[in-house]
XYZ file of C-alpha atoms in Angstrom:
628
model
C 1.384 1.002 8.477
C 2.073 1.725 5.139
C 4.851 4.064 3.251
C 6.045 5.220 -0.189
C 9.967 4.173 -1.485
C 11.125 5.467 -5.408
C 13.351 2.630 -6.959
C 16.004 2.784 -9.455
C 15.712 0.127 -12.243
C 19.006 -0.865 -10.861
C 21.223 -2.030 -7.940
C 24.659 -0.741 -6.987
C 25.010 2.161 -8.670
C 25.963 5.004 -6.487
C 26.204 7.478 -9.881
C 22.598 6.930 -10.563
C 20.407 9.579 -9.568
C 17.105 8.592 -11.348
C 14.127 6.822 -9.149
C 11.254 6.277 -11.797
C 9.217 4.120 -9.841
C 7.158 5.192 -7.034
C 5.948 1.905 -4.998
C 3.722 1.700 -2.184
C 4.629 -0.410 0.669
C 2.133 -2.037 3.144
C 3.754 -5.590 3.844
C 7.295 -7.000 4.689
C 6.946 -9.191 1.296
C 6.224 -5.838 -0.524
C 9.501 -4.864 0.917
C 11.493 -7.310 0.428
C 10.536 -7.065 -3.230
C 11.018 -3.376 -3.590
C 14.231 -3.093 -1.317
C 16.361 -5.095 -4.022
C 16.800 -2.250 -6.056
C 18.238 1.055 -5.174
C 15.845 3.221 -3.687
C 14.919 6.745 -1.804
C 12.475 7.568 0.589
C 10.592 10.334 -1.273
C 9.493 11.636 -4.204
C 11.736 14.123 -6.359
C 11.194 16.204 -9.629
C 11.465 14.311 -12.568
C 12.053 11.830 -10.614
C 15.864 12.721 -10.389
C 17.437 12.478 -6.822
C 18.838 15.811 -5.726
C 17.922 18.051 -2.519
C 16.622 20.737 -4.672
C 14.244 18.488 -6.701
C 12.726 17.371 -3.465
C 8.963 17.107 -3.189
C 7.428 14.900 -0.961
C 7.758 11.964 1.254
C 5.932 9.783 3.617
C 8.706 7.848 5.113
C 12.478 8.270 6.633
C 15.302 5.642 6.688
C 17.937 5.839 9.151
C 21.394 3.744 9.333
C 22.376 2.107 12.153
C 25.962 0.507 11.129
C 27.416 -0.078 14.729
C 30.520 2.072 13.901
C 30.292 3.760 17.415
C 32.391 0.556 19.055
C 34.194 -2.097 18.394
C 32.667 -3.936 21.734
C 30.172 -6.352 20.444
C 28.202 -5.800 23.692
C 27.112 -2.480 22.684
C 26.215 -2.848 19.499
C 22.415 -2.433 18.487
C 20.921 -5.466 16.766
C 17.525 -5.030 14.351
C 15.530 -6.687 17.856
C 16.678 -4.190 20.367
C 15.032 -1.103 18.639
C 11.672 -1.692 19.949
C 13.236 -0.926 23.400
C 13.967 2.684 22.215
C 10.531 2.880 19.937
C 8.090 0.636 21.343
C 4.957 2.234 20.497
C 6.556 3.855 16.793
C 5.714 2.098 13.378
C 8.539 0.944 11.743
C 10.010 -1.629 9.277
C 13.770 -2.913 9.262
C 15.990 -4.626 6.279
C 19.725 -5.602 6.644
C 21.972 -3.507 4.671
C 24.514 -5.398 1.931
C 27.540 -5.122 4.316
C 25.576 -6.584 7.419
C 27.717 -8.951 9.305
C 30.795 -8.350 6.559
C 34.040 -6.800 7.422
C 34.545 -3.359 6.031
C 37.072 -0.874 6.398
C 39.427 -3.406 8.281
C 36.505 -3.485 11.077
C 35.054 -6.954 12.305
C 32.015 -7.707 10.984
C 28.661 -6.545 12.875
C 25.186 -5.932 12.535
C 24.353 -3.180 9.725
C 20.618 -2.586 8.593
C 18.178 0.430 7.643
C 15.316 1.180 9.463
C 12.125 2.855 7.417
C 9.764 4.937 9.605
C 6.551 5.824 8.273
C 5.837 9.779 8.664
C 3.329 12.067 8.306
C 3.713 13.536 4.497
C 6.369 16.394 4.586
C 6.812 18.663 1.847
C 9.838 20.568 2.434
C 13.510 18.954 2.032
C 14.463 21.043 4.881
C 12.020 19.943 7.592
C 12.520 16.389 6.687
C 16.353 16.676 7.444
C 15.885 18.315 10.569
C 13.273 15.464 11.639
C 16.239 13.083 10.614
C 18.896 14.837 12.491
C 16.242 14.975 15.343
C 16.068 11.609 15.528
C 19.620 11.142 15.272
C 20.266 12.862 18.468
C 17.813 11.211 20.401
C 19.098 8.010 19.131
C 22.870 8.847 18.310
C 23.479 4.978 17.256
C 21.957 6.198 13.732
C 24.615 7.330 11.171
C 25.027 10.523 11.181
C 26.609 10.897 7.985
C 22.823 9.822 6.451
C 20.727 12.485 7.095
C 20.204 14.412 4.133
C 16.581 14.776 2.315
C 18.091 12.974 -0.827
C 19.845 10.247 0.838
C 19.796 6.678 -1.453
C 19.945 3.513 -0.221
C 21.802 0.446 -2.064
C 19.786 -2.354 -3.184
C 20.066 -5.613 -1.369
C 18.707 -8.785 -3.041
C 16.807 -11.595 -0.747
C 17.556 -9.571 2.412
C 15.879 -10.390 5.583
C 13.093 -7.877 6.592
C 10.849 -7.490 9.835
C 7.937 -5.263 10.569
C 6.852 -3.632 13.639
C 3.202 -2.141 13.774
C 3.110 0.893 16.624
C 0.397 3.189 17.796
C 2.170 6.270 16.432
C 4.560 7.524 13.580
C 8.165 8.429 14.372
C 7.140 12.124 13.928
C 4.499 11.987 16.214
C 6.923 10.484 18.620
C 9.640 13.265 18.306
C 6.965 15.873 18.576
C 6.217 14.226 22.191
C 10.186 14.112 23.023
C 10.108 17.971 22.183
C 7.329 18.601 24.430
C 8.899 17.019 27.591
C 12.390 18.596 26.727
C 10.843 21.763 27.019
C 9.196 21.085 30.144
C 11.965 22.177 32.885
C 9.471 24.487 34.271
C 10.316 26.622 37.548
C 13.782 27.238 39.212
C 13.903 23.982 41.345
C 16.307 21.820 40.182
C 16.486 18.817 42.833
C 15.937 15.476 41.101
C 13.866 14.914 38.167
C 10.697 16.159 39.482
C 9.449 18.603 36.592
C 10.547 15.971 33.871
C 9.329 13.091 35.346
C 5.848 14.789 36.201
C 6.038 16.110 32.776
C 6.553 13.128 31.024
C 3.779 11.263 33.296
C 1.007 13.875 32.682
C 1.691 13.740 28.901
C 1.145 9.995 28.815
C -1.804 9.851 30.833
C -3.836 12.816 28.563
C -2.921 10.729 25.774
C -4.531 7.546 27.697
C -7.016 8.981 29.730
C -7.680 11.964 28.023
C -8.468 15.763 30.357
C -10.614 13.792 32.994
C -10.819 13.771 36.653
C -9.481 10.311 36.676
C -6.533 11.679 35.079
C -6.049 14.609 36.979
C -6.317 12.295 40.164
C -3.563 10.136 39.038
C -1.336 12.516 38.045
C -1.865 14.203 41.511
C -0.727 10.623 43.110
C 2.353 11.009 40.947
C 2.724 14.417 42.384
C 2.823 13.265 45.910
C 5.809 11.021 45.245
C 7.994 14.252 45.027
C 10.631 15.006 47.642
C 10.242 17.884 48.762
C 6.665 18.278 47.082
C 6.569 20.711 44.044
C 4.064 24.143 44.792
C 0.736 23.978 43.590
C 1.464 26.642 41.141
C 3.827 24.569 39.219
C 1.887 21.530 39.347
C -0.900 23.338 37.562
C 1.672 24.731 35.119
C 2.837 21.046 34.158
C -1.098 20.041 34.174
C -2.200 22.939 31.766
C 0.758 22.328 29.359
C 0.127 18.431 29.228
C -3.324 19.559 27.961
C -2.253 21.808 25.472
C 0.194 18.914 24.010
C -2.897 16.362 24.251
C -5.018 19.040 22.104
C -1.874 19.118 19.444
C -1.706 15.469 19.683
C -5.439 14.755 18.840
C -5.131 16.635 15.624
C -2.390 14.334 14.145
C -3.454 11.616 11.792
C -4.100 8.104 13.358
C -4.600 9.427 16.962
C -7.015 6.850 18.847
C -9.082 8.978 21.313
C -8.703 7.525 25.077
C -12.192 6.073 24.653
C -11.043 3.648 22.012
C -7.753 2.822 23.111
C -7.024 -0.942 24.500
C -10.715 -1.024 24.709
C -13.370 -4.056 23.354
C -14.147 -3.193 20.003
C -18.036 -4.779 19.822
C -18.068 -4.366 15.987
C -15.546 -7.543 15.979
C -18.044 -9.508 18.055
C -20.684 -11.670 16.436
C -24.082 -11.593 17.559
C -24.069 -15.629 17.792
C -20.904 -18.062 18.009
C -21.654 -19.428 14.522
C -20.230 -19.652 11.050
C -23.064 -17.481 9.601
C -22.538 -14.897 12.712
C -19.026 -15.231 11.895
C -19.270 -14.147 8.196
C -22.055 -11.204 8.851
C -19.432 -9.321 11.283
C -16.904 -10.155 8.984
C -18.596 -8.227 6.204
C -19.420 -5.699 8.255
C -15.668 -4.597 9.166
C -14.196 -5.995 5.811
C -16.790 -5.271 2.809
C -14.191 -2.091 1.694
C -11.745 -4.704 1.202
C -13.086 -8.023 -0.082
C -15.879 -8.611 -2.688
C -16.952 -11.460 -4.890
C -18.395 -11.527 -8.859
C -19.680 -14.449 -10.558
C -17.736 -14.115 -13.243
C -14.273 -13.174 -11.432
C -14.634 -14.714 -8.290
C -13.134 -12.823 -4.999
C -11.419 -9.830 -5.179
C -9.512 -7.903 -2.285
C -8.513 -4.106 -2.677
C -4.628 -3.638 -1.673
C -5.245 0.059 -1.167
C -4.438 0.968 -4.568
C -6.529 -1.416 -7.345
C -8.811 -4.630 -6.757
C -7.136 -7.697 -7.271
C -8.639 -10.951 -8.539
C -7.514 -13.647 -6.053
C -9.055 -15.610 -3.300
C -5.658 -16.297 -1.769
C -5.606 -12.610 -0.871
C -9.132 -12.307 0.088
C -8.612 -15.192 2.532
C -5.413 -13.218 4.047
C -8.075 -10.431 4.730
C -9.941 -12.843 6.982
C -6.620 -14.045 8.473
C -6.255 -10.189 9.473
C -9.671 -9.718 10.952
C -9.204 -12.782 12.935
C -5.932 -11.310 14.203
C -8.030 -8.420 15.269
C -10.639 -10.514 16.872
C -8.132 -12.701 18.935
C -6.543 -9.460 20.262
C -9.999 -7.840 21.388
C -11.283 -11.579 22.713
C -8.013 -11.744 24.670
C -8.657 -8.112 26.119
C -12.125 -9.132 27.319
C -10.367 -11.974 29.176
C -7.846 -10.209 30.365
C -10.069 -7.076 31.921
C -12.526 -9.668 32.938
C -9.855 -11.637 34.551
C -8.709 -8.854 36.588
C -12.084 -7.995 37.541
C -13.083 -11.695 39.617
C -9.395 -11.388 40.629
C -10.193 -8.235 42.641
C -13.796 -9.198 43.968
C -12.580 -12.707 44.963
C -14.442 -14.837 42.431
C -11.064 -16.138 41.150
C -9.933 -16.992 44.763
C -13.313 -19.090 45.516
C -13.155 -20.826 42.037
C -9.343 -22.152 42.791
C -10.228 -23.111 46.623
C -14.035 -24.506 45.925
C -14.616 -25.232 42.360
C -16.548 -23.765 39.718
C -19.730 -25.155 40.520
C -19.915 -24.660 44.327
C -18.267 -21.170 44.215
C -20.809 -19.831 41.765
C -23.807 -20.843 44.167
C -21.938 -18.400 47.001
C -21.809 -15.363 44.462
C -23.079 -12.123 44.792
C -24.923 -10.557 42.316
C -21.766 -8.243 41.495
C -19.902 -11.260 41.611
C -22.392 -13.282 39.281
C -22.580 -10.702 36.463
C -18.372 -10.463 36.529
C -17.980 -13.866 36.884
C -20.574 -14.514 33.568
C -18.756 -11.531 31.700
C -15.359 -13.501 32.232
C -16.962 -16.578 31.080
C -18.893 -15.143 27.910
C -15.009 -13.508 27.378
C -13.415 -17.451 27.287
C -16.042 -18.337 24.992
C -15.676 -15.765 22.496
C -11.830 -16.324 22.766
C -12.472 -20.100 22.407
C -14.687 -19.259 19.231
C -12.251 -17.184 17.468
C -9.196 -19.796 18.040
C -11.602 -22.276 16.402
C -12.253 -19.899 13.229
C -8.707 -19.569 12.829
C -8.367 -22.851 11.270
C -7.821 -23.313 7.839
C -11.723 -24.715 7.493
C -12.703 -21.938 9.637
C -11.142 -19.159 7.501
C -12.477 -20.850 4.092
C -15.832 -21.066 6.001
C -16.233 -17.496 6.766
C -15.172 -16.639 3.384
C -17.680 -18.912 1.623
C -20.538 -17.892 3.979
C -19.622 -14.278 3.331
C -20.128 -14.627 -0.474
C -24.113 -13.566 -0.728
C -23.494 -10.208 1.239
C -20.084 -9.065 -0.799
C -21.473 -9.721 -4.324
C -20.572 -7.007 -7.035
C -21.800 -7.083 -10.649
C -18.490 -7.244 -13.182
C -19.812 -4.066 -14.944
C -19.650 -2.327 -11.744
C -15.458 -2.308 -12.067
C -13.626 0.297 -13.825
C -16.791 2.093 -15.203
C -15.838 5.614 -15.136
C -13.918 5.724 -18.098
C -12.539 8.863 -17.682
C -10.488 8.032 -14.492
C -6.759 6.655 -15.171
C -5.535 4.861 -11.895
C -1.895 5.714 -11.305
C 0.515 4.829 -8.426
C -0.252 8.196 -6.646
C -4.155 7.901 -7.738
C -6.650 8.402 -10.308
C -6.648 11.308 -12.308
C -9.857 12.663 -13.688
C -8.711 12.904 -17.388
C -11.347 15.909 -18.033
C -9.144 17.741 -15.643
C -5.806 16.969 -17.127
C -2.727 17.058 -14.723
C -4.786 18.674 -12.010
C -7.362 16.324 -11.759
C -5.684 13.695 -9.364
C -8.106 12.436 -6.576
C -7.579 10.442 -3.849
C -8.389 6.678 -4.490
C -11.364 5.105 -2.846
C -12.424 1.468 -2.783
C -16.192 2.378 -3.726
C -14.657 3.453 -7.497
C -13.852 -0.339 -7.934
C -10.577 0.212 -10.008
C -8.790 -2.568 -10.809
C -6.091 -1.403 -12.857
C -3.204 1.124 -12.561
C -0.541 2.629 -14.849
C 3.089 1.565 -14.065
C 4.411 5.391 -13.486
C 3.065 9.125 -12.691
C 2.545 11.718 -14.860
C 5.614 13.690 -15.678
C 7.969 15.208 -18.059
C 10.814 12.957 -17.352
C 12.546 12.119 -20.962
C 10.603 14.186 -23.250
C 13.671 15.422 -24.941
C 14.925 11.864 -25.243
C 11.083 10.622 -26.166
C 10.942 13.499 -29.247
C 14.215 12.424 -30.507
C 13.008 8.690 -30.738
C 9.687 9.666 -32.188
C 11.149 11.550 -34.991
C 13.594 8.549 -35.827
C 10.494 5.912 -35.858
C 8.204 8.468 -37.812
C 11.268 9.577 -40.206
C 10.363 13.378 -38.858
C 6.886 13.103 -40.471
C 4.798 15.561 -37.912
C 1.343 15.161 -39.403
C 1.744 11.420 -38.980
C 3.170 11.814 -35.478
C 0.341 14.285 -34.507
C -2.535 11.172 -35.743
C -0.580 8.703 -33.830
C -0.622 10.857 -30.618
C -4.372 11.288 -31.007
C -4.884 7.511 -31.162
C -2.532 7.179 -28.191
C -4.610 9.946 -26.172
C -7.959 7.891 -27.224
C -6.264 4.736 -25.757
C -6.251 6.513 -22.567
C -9.882 6.977 -22.016
C -11.870 3.578 -21.110
C -14.363 4.510 -23.943
C -14.550 3.232 -27.544
C -14.514 6.448 -29.549
C -12.746 5.129 -32.511
C -14.218 1.727 -33.468
C -10.643 0.428 -35.455
C -8.042 -2.052 -35.456
C -4.681 -0.181 -35.707
C -1.891 -2.285 -37.692
C 1.100 -1.081 -37.404
C 3.086 -2.504 -40.637
C 6.576 -2.648 -41.637
C 9.127 -4.918 -42.886
C 11.317 -4.543 -39.767
C 13.651 -2.374 -37.951
C 11.237 0.615 -37.914
C 10.404 0.760 -34.077
C 6.624 0.074 -34.448
C 6.616 -2.907 -31.858
C 9.222 -0.627 -29.565
C 7.131 2.197 -30.055
C 3.892 0.740 -28.673
C 5.338 -1.917 -26.278
C 6.882 1.280 -24.818
C 2.759 2.748 -24.748
C 1.893 -0.572 -22.989
C 4.617 -0.588 -20.189
C 3.787 3.023 -19.405
C -0.381 1.885 -19.259
C 0.656 -1.084 -16.696
C -2.161 -3.121 -16.029
C -4.469 -0.988 -18.398
C -2.632 -3.180 -21.086
C -3.941 -6.887 -22.202
C -2.576 -9.076 -25.013
C -4.261 -10.726 -27.568
C -2.664 -13.401 -29.456
C -2.641 -12.642 -33.481
C -3.990 -15.786 -34.334
C -7.565 -15.115 -32.530
C -8.006 -12.542 -35.040
C -7.704 -14.597 -37.868
C -9.703 -17.588 -39.410
C -8.767 -21.234 -38.647
C -7.811 -20.956 -35.308
C -9.482 -24.017 -33.577
C -9.588 -23.253 -29.822
C -12.338 -21.220 -28.152
C -10.863 -17.646 -28.197
C -14.048 -16.274 -25.326
C -11.467 -16.674 -22.424
C -8.780 -14.479 -24.445
C -11.796 -11.865 -24.834
C -12.708 -11.851 -21.212
C -9.335 -10.557 -20.595
C -9.646 -7.565 -22.538
C -12.665 -6.515 -19.953
C -11.347 -3.075 -18.573
C -8.466 -2.767 -20.573
C -7.226 0.462 -22.610
C -4.765 -1.116 -24.793
C -5.005 -4.871 -26.104
C -1.612 -5.531 -28.225
C -1.394 -8.170 -30.771
C 1.642 -9.102 -32.308
C 3.411 -10.598 -35.176
C 0.912 -12.149 -37.410
C 2.049 -14.790 -39.868
C 2.378 -14.171 -43.388
C -0.714 -15.418 -45.303
C -3.166 -15.368 -42.716
C -6.721 -14.010 -43.148
C -8.936 -11.951 -40.596
C -11.674 -13.114 -38.759
C -14.031 -10.435 -39.561
C -16.407 -11.760 -37.032
C -14.215 -11.460 -33.990
C -12.326 -8.209 -35.306
C -16.122 -6.558 -35.572
C -16.952 -7.847 -32.247
C -13.689 -6.690 -30.571
C -13.456 -3.433 -32.356
C -17.161 -2.021 -31.589
C -19.110 -0.033 -29.234
C -21.204 -3.042 -28.678
C -21.606 -5.265 -25.797
C -18.607 -8.519 -25.989
C -19.690 -11.575 -24.995
C -17.271 -13.653 -23.079
C -16.113 -15.854 -20.172
C -13.610 -17.016 -18.144
C -12.592 -20.360 -17.834
C -14.319 -22.218 -15.813
C -16.642 -19.235 -14.901
C -20.467 -17.757 -15.562
C -20.311 -16.523 -19.020
C -20.724 -12.279 -19.010
C -21.357 -9.349 -21.428
C -19.668 -5.692 -21.152
C -18.983 -2.823 -22.908
C -15.722 -2.942 -24.824
C -13.121 0.278 -23.511
C -10.390 -0.604 -25.341
C -8.300 -0.025 -28.493
C -6.601 -2.850 -30.553
C -2.919 -2.422 -31.935
C -1.775 -5.109 -34.252
C 1.846 -4.758 -34.968
C 3.031 -7.149 -37.828
C 5.817 -7.383 -40.373
C 2.799 -8.902 -43.032
C -0.577 -7.604 -43.497
C -3.766 -9.883 -43.529
C -5.876 -11.012 -45.932
C -9.334 -9.523 -45.711
C -12.154 -11.848 -47.061
C -15.160 -9.535 -46.295
C -16.263 -6.585 -49.070
C -18.715 -4.673 -46.535
C -18.212 -1.225 -45.354
C -18.375 -2.576 -41.842
C -15.064 -4.252 -41.777
C -12.934 -1.834 -44.045
C -13.935 1.259 -42.238
C -12.419 -0.623 -38.874
C -8.471 -1.085 -40.137
C -6.371 1.624 -39.807
C -2.810 0.799 -41.308
C -0.256 3.077 -39.947
C 3.187 2.201 -42.119
C 6.529 2.605 -40.620
C 9.189 2.658 -43.186
C 12.218 0.393 -42.438
C 15.662 2.237 -40.957
C 18.408 1.868 -38.518
C 17.620 2.980 -35.139
C 19.969 4.739 -33.131
C 20.814 1.374 -30.012
C 21.562 4.246 -27.581
C 18.612 5.916 -27.916
C 16.225 3.003 -27.842
C 18.308 1.684 -24.834
C 17.739 5.005 -22.718
C 13.918 5.492 -23.948
C 13.067 1.641 -22.634
C 14.217 2.699 -19.173
C 11.761 5.555 -19.526
């Protein structure tokens, strides 16, 4: 289950309409972190929340305030939602007024429920779905159903996570379908409705098969008085059409795959090596290993250097294995119960009973024993030692070269997916794990705040349009992951001129494409090993160095290495050294120009000084601009 929320930069401000941060949620931990800020379930034009600006949403939120009654026995609790939406995916957070007195009413459970949905790009359709859900479950607040509804942030709230086999829009589609199946003119009891529900469920589970049709006939035989054959045929054919519509829905699981053992999860041999092989086959798009950075995990947006996150993927894999093993045990036990094997073992013992089994019973008993052995093996592998062993043994099959990552200089990743810079704003494409992207900007392309930004630039650069154009070209080059300008950009001025504010804003927008290098690493006399710092610039597009001390002399060798198209030789701490082609531009903002010892053209052509005149900055402009 995953969905997207747009958050504000504050909490508890009902008058705010700007929600600039779009964040993907794929775990209860991520949800808890995000909902501490005011948020909405959707993307809005210019990030400004109102119905007219609605762009799209892949999630909707419903409020449950329990205002329908003052009787605690009738209140809805978060744990009871599963009784009404058992097969539906959803997440729950407690609201800020949970168990608090409000409007002189006794404290009661108050919570928000987030339903992932198939992406909707129309505000009216989105609101209609919320109204439909509220009609189905009237305990949801009927005053919180518009497409631009926001939710107040709640710090450290409790969350719960419910994985289901369908989304709420798929669930409601089924409810709409069954509601329309009042076929014919017979009104005795609930025959038509009951058979329509049953037919839809059996079609979804077994498909349009003879087994499903026979189950439907058996159910129809329970009607009193019986429905006529033409009515039964109408119900059945309507269920088939419903099944055809549902199979086209995203995330649909075919009957032949649903609730069936998955051979892809079962190792060929019950050893650590066999387990590592099947883990690699199933999770090679989520986990990899490099000699220079260790284990890496793909979170659906970027690859992260993190062994704990890779171990988490192993744990989730064994969760799937355990469910598969327990399903096999259950199915195998049902068989030996039906053919008498279980009873014989109970009365005579396993050894004696096995001597009396016929061929079919021997096969069923062997299948049961194999399933139990599989379950025991998975339980053993789920130990701390087993989880670590799987990841360690999988390492040879997960190895990638460090230079395979972030290899395409014209892909700029954003929270909404990567953009091909050659195609500009129309170059968005879906993220693929195979692209091996490790970085992302902090926001999506937008024209929000253009006027404020332009006014701020005029303040920074004193209205010098030529200088603004030049700096804009440099910033454009920064966005490309390839060095076209071998230069150290020195933003210089005595203070109060906005040089750090300007470049830090660019750095914040570029998100993890931005790196930092201590200013003294660029100077002579530094005694520590700077190669670990140099290793961290790999894959970055903007490197910020801040505030050089007065009288410092540049280390021309280091500057030439870092401001070049030649490969850089570096190493992370305790890891194997490596070389990489630089993709970054370095910006040093400082109040003092450094001394340069060399007189060769190789160093002087690399130094570009941008002088900003000191002046008083409009505090309001800076405050607003920094919130962009």
